[in-house]
GROMACS .gro file of C-alpha atoms in nm:
model
  217
    1MET     CA    1   1.542   6.785   3.958
    2LYS     CA    2   1.795   6.931   4.193
    3ARG     CA    3   2.073   7.182   4.142
    4LEU     CA    4   2.407   7.067   4.284
    5SER     CA    5   2.668   7.318   4.394
    6THR     CA    6   3.040   7.273   4.342
    7VAL     CA    7   3.089   7.182   4.707
    8LEU     CA    8   2.800   6.938   4.732
    9LEU     CA    9   2.819   6.771   4.390
   10SER     CA   10   3.073   6.505   4.487
   11SER     CA   11   2.912   6.404   4.816
   12VAL     CA   12   2.553   6.400   4.693
   13LEU     CA   13   2.633   6.187   4.392
   14ALA     CA   14   2.852   5.950   4.589
   15PHE     CA   15   2.577   5.881   4.843
   16GLY     CA   16   2.277   5.926   4.613
   17LEU     CA   17   2.368   5.678   4.344
   18VAL     CA   18   2.182   5.348   4.342
   19PHE     CA   19   2.359   5.063   4.171
   20ALA     CA   20   2.136   4.851   3.945
   21VAL     CA   21   2.272   4.556   3.751
   22GLY     CA   22   2.101   4.320   3.507
   23CYS     CA   23   2.316   4.013   3.457
   24ASP     CA   24   2.170   3.946   3.114
   25SER     CA   25   2.256   4.295   2.988
   26THR     CA   26   2.604   4.327   3.139
   27GLY     CA   27   2.742   3.991   3.046
   28GLY     CA   28   2.864   3.939   3.404
   29SER     CA   29   2.987   3.594   3.497
   30ALA     CA   30   2.769   3.347   3.681
   31ASP     CA   31   3.020   3.305   3.966
   32GLY     CA   32   2.945   3.652   4.103
   33GLU     CA   33   3.300   3.791   4.070
   34SER     CA   34   3.310   4.168   4.057
   35GLY     CA   35   3.554   4.457   4.071
   36THR     CA   36   3.527   4.827   4.152
   37VAL     CA   37   3.473   5.131   3.931
   38GLU     CA   38   3.531   5.490   4.042
   39LEU     CA   39   3.366   5.742   3.809
   40ARG     CA   40   3.493   6.100   3.791
   41MET     CA   41   3.424   6.404   3.575
   42ASP     CA   42   3.633   6.710   3.493
   43GLY     CA   43   3.672   6.978   3.231
   44SER     CA   44   4.017   6.903   3.095
   45SER     CA   45   4.057   7.036   2.742
   46THR     CA   46   4.302   6.890   2.493
   47THR     CA   47   4.176   7.065   2.179
   48MET     CA   48   4.401   7.307   1.994
   49ASN     CA   49   4.131   7.421   1.751
   50ALA     CA   50   4.046   7.790   1.735
   51VAL     CA   51   3.679   7.876   1.772
   52SER     CA   52   3.600   8.113   1.484
   53SER     CA   53   3.248   8.227   1.560
   54LYS     CA   54   3.065   8.532   1.686
   55THR     CA   55   2.958   8.354   2.003
   56THR     CA   56   3.193   8.126   2.195
   57ALA     CA   57   3.208   7.956   2.531
   58LYS     CA   58   3.376   8.266   2.671
   59THR     CA   59   3.044   8.454   2.655
   60ILE     CA   60   2.869   8.188   2.866
   61THR     CA   61   2.861   8.220   3.244
   62GLU     CA   62   2.665   7.902   3.315
   63ALA     CA   63   2.587   7.587   3.114
   64LEU     CA   64   2.374   7.338   3.306
   65VAL     CA   65   2.358   6.983   3.174
   66THR     CA   66   2.104   6.753   3.337
   67ILE     CA   67   2.235   6.396   3.354
   68ASP     CA   68   1.976   6.126   3.408
   69GLU     CA   69   2.191   5.817   3.383
   70VAL     CA   70   2.546   5.687   3.342
   71SER     CA   71   2.617   5.338   3.210
   72ILE     CA   72   2.935   5.133   3.176
   73VAL     CA   73   2.865   4.922   2.867
   74PRO     CA   74   3.013   4.578   2.789
   75SER     CA   75   3.207   4.560   2.463
   76GLU     CA   76   2.953   4.316   2.320
   77ASP     CA   77   2.669   4.566   2.371
   78SER     CA   78   2.846   4.887   2.263
   79THR     CA   79   2.700   4.867   1.910
   80GLU     CA   80   2.342   4.887   2.039
   81GLY     CA   81   2.311   5.248   1.932
   82ASP     CA   82   1.936   5.277   1.984
   83SER     CA   83   1.928   5.137   2.335
   84THR     CA   84   1.948   5.348   2.651
   85GLU     CA   85   1.918   5.048   2.882
   86VAL     CA   86   2.243   4.860   2.833
   87GLY     CA   87   2.535   4.809   3.065
   88VAL     CA   88   2.589   4.857   3.436
   89GLN     CA   89   2.377   5.155   3.531
   90ALA     CA   90   2.445   5.404   3.809
   91LEU     CA   91   2.107   5.567   3.871
   92THR     CA   92   2.013   5.857   4.095
   93GLU     CA   93   1.682   5.890   4.270
   94GLU     CA   94   1.659   6.239   4.117
   95ASN     CA   95   1.814   6.403   3.813
   96PHE     CA   96   2.125   6.606   3.879
   97GLU     CA   97   2.289   6.900   3.705
   98VAL     CA   98   2.650   6.969   3.614
   99ASP     CA   99   2.766   7.319   3.522
  100LEU     CA  100   3.014   7.276   3.237
  101LYS     CA  101   3.162   7.617   3.312
  102GLN     CA  102   3.255   7.496   3.660
  103LEU     CA  103   3.423   7.195   3.503
  104GLN     CA  104   3.611   7.426   3.270
  105ALA     CA  105   3.723   7.631   3.571
  106GLY     CA  106   3.886   7.326   3.729
  107LEU     CA  107   3.614   7.131   3.914
  108ASP     CA  108   3.710   6.764   3.943
  109THR     CA  109   3.416   6.565   4.072
  110ALA     CA  110   3.408   6.215   4.219
  111MET     CA  111   3.069   6.101   4.094
  112ALA     CA  112   3.038   5.744   4.217
  113GLU     CA  113   3.215   5.430   4.330
  114PHE     CA  114   3.042   5.097   4.280
  115GLU     CA  115   3.091   4.727   4.210
  116ILE     CA  116   3.081   4.601   3.853
  117PRO     CA  117   3.043   4.237   3.738
  118SER     CA  118   3.335   4.063   3.573
  119GLY     CA  119   3.358   4.108   3.198
  120GLU     CA  120   3.503   4.332   2.928
  121TYR     CA  121   3.376   4.691   2.901
  122GLY     CA  122   3.431   4.923   2.607
  123GLN     CA  123   3.197   5.220   2.633
  124ILE     CA  124   3.064   5.481   2.878
  125ARG     CA  125   2.722   5.623   2.799
  126LEU     CA  126   2.556   5.930   2.949
  127ILE     CA  127   2.183   5.991   2.916
  128THR     CA  128   2.098   6.360   2.944
  129ALA     CA  129   1.792   6.579   2.930
  130ASN     CA  130   1.698   6.721   2.591
  131GLU     CA  131   1.840   7.068   2.649
  132VAL     CA  132   2.127   7.257   2.807
  133SER     CA  133   2.027   7.565   3.009
  134MET     CA  134   2.274   7.842   2.932
  135THR     CA  135   2.322   8.189   3.082
  136PHE     CA  136   2.528   8.452   2.899
  137ASP     CA  137   2.742   8.738   3.024
  138ASP     CA  138   2.471   8.988   2.927
  139GLY     CA  139   2.224   8.814   3.160
  140SER     CA  140   2.020   8.648   2.887
  141GLN     CA  141   1.926   8.280   2.904
  142GLN     CA  142   1.866   8.016   2.641
  143ASP     CA  143   1.775   7.646   2.635
  144VAL     CA  144   1.971   7.467   2.364
  145MET     CA  145   1.919   7.115   2.229
  146ILE     CA  146   2.195   6.863   2.296
  147ALA     CA  147   2.269   6.611   2.024
  148SER     CA  148   2.179   6.247   2.101
  149GLY     CA  149   2.177   6.311   2.474
  150GLN     CA  150   1.833   6.169   2.540
  151GLN     CA  151   1.777   5.937   2.246
  152THR     CA  152   2.080   5.706   2.246
  153GLY     CA  153   2.304   5.870   2.502
  154LEU     CA  154   2.638   6.044   2.472
  155LYS     CA  155   2.878   5.760   2.392
  156VAL     CA  156   3.241   5.772   2.498
  157ASN     CA  157   3.449   5.496   2.344
  158ASN     CA  158   3.762   5.427   2.140
  159PHE     CA  159   3.965   5.366   2.456
  160ASP     CA  160   4.113   5.021   2.506
  161PRO     CA  161   3.840   4.801   2.660
  162PHE     CA  162   3.908   4.715   3.022
  163THR     CA  163   3.846   4.377   3.182
  164ILE     CA  164   3.719   4.299   3.531
  165GLU     CA  165   3.824   3.953   3.650
  166SER     CA  166   3.842   3.960   4.030
  167PRO     CA  167   3.752   4.165   4.339
  168GLU     CA  168   4.109   4.304   4.336
  169ASP     CA  169   4.046   4.478   4.002
  170ARG     CA  170   3.984   4.851   4.031
  171VAL     CA  171   3.912   5.093   3.746
  172GLU     CA  172   3.912   5.473   3.761
  173VAL     CA  173   3.717   5.632   3.474
  174THR     CA  174   3.744   6.008   3.428
  175LEU     CA  175   3.509   6.177   3.180
  176ASN     CA  176   3.680   6.489   3.043
  177TRP     CA  177   3.449   6.747   2.885
  178ASP     CA  178   3.612   6.972   2.626
  179VAL     CA  179   3.391   7.267   2.714
  180GLU     CA  180   3.535   7.506   2.457
  181GLU     CA  181   3.459   7.264   2.174
  182SER     CA  182   3.125   7.147   2.317
  183LEU     CA  183   2.983   7.498   2.352
  184LYS     CA  184   3.056   7.645   2.013
  185GLY     CA  185   2.855   7.916   1.849
  186ASN     CA  186   2.825   7.929   1.472
  187THR     CA  187   2.879   8.235   1.253
  188THR     CA  188   2.520   8.353   1.312
  189GLY     CA  189   2.563   8.346   1.689
  190ARG     CA  190   2.344   8.039   1.741
  191PHE     CA  191   2.482   7.764   1.958
  192VAL     CA  192   2.543   7.408   1.848
  193ILE     CA  193   2.567   7.170   2.145
  194THR     CA  194   2.778   6.881   2.022
  195PRO     CA  195   2.943   6.733   2.330
  196VAL     CA  196   3.312   6.655   2.298
  197ILE     CA  197   3.402   6.413   2.576
  198ASP     CA  198   3.702   6.188   2.617
  199ALA     CA  199   3.772   5.932   2.885
  200THR     CA  200   4.083   5.843   3.077
  201VAL     CA  201   4.069   5.486   3.205
  202ASP     CA  202   4.317   5.365   3.468
  203VAL     CA  203   4.303   4.996   3.554
  204ALA     CA  204   4.473   4.845   3.857
  205SER     CA  205   4.483   4.468   3.896
  206GLY     CA  206   4.697   4.352   4.185
  207SER     CA  207   5.042   4.497   4.118
  208ASP     CA  208   4.973   4.577   3.752
  209SER     CA  209   4.818   4.895   3.614
  210THR     CA  210   4.731   5.024   3.268
  211SER     CA  211   4.593   5.347   3.125
  212SER     CA  212   4.406   5.435   2.807
  213SER     CA  213   4.196   5.716   2.667
  214GLY     CA  214   3.936   5.777   2.399
  215SER     CA  215   3.657   6.010   2.290
  216ASN     CA  216   3.286   6.015   2.220
  217GLY     CA  217   3.171   5.945   1.867
   0.00000   0.00000   0.00000
């Protein structure tokens, strides 16, 4: 595992990602047509909910999430809730870490750009390590379980599925972590890591472009 700094995160991921595609799992067409996906991550927060707990994200100085895998999943495979090996997978040679507090502070990271076979895609899935490593403002540290991160992946869906038809098609997917909602403490001061992630999907096909958004769940 390697720790990525704010400055190096974008460049290391962009050059370190290895693109692996299984035609049977992605539903790509036999004629080899493909488009381009750019994957980004930031900490934009759209929630208006107040956090009424003794411990909140404001008391955290660092929250390291280890991401093992990111998949862009075809619409036909998005119901395979128990599978972590579906879709077009962007794999790194080593695990990498993202500090959610840096995302919350405004870090916008270009994670990868890669070709994707033609087809319709309706889900983004992140496979994470079992725990989030958190450091608090009093210097204490705690490893906290993250729901579904390793078993079935963190699924981001409910955006309008996008379709790749030709090499001119380009899709920008931005994963927006709502850090305040994801890092909630309950009334006893114990943390509950329930990731709240939405996606903004911008599709450009020739002179046409569309945009949609959705959340994990």
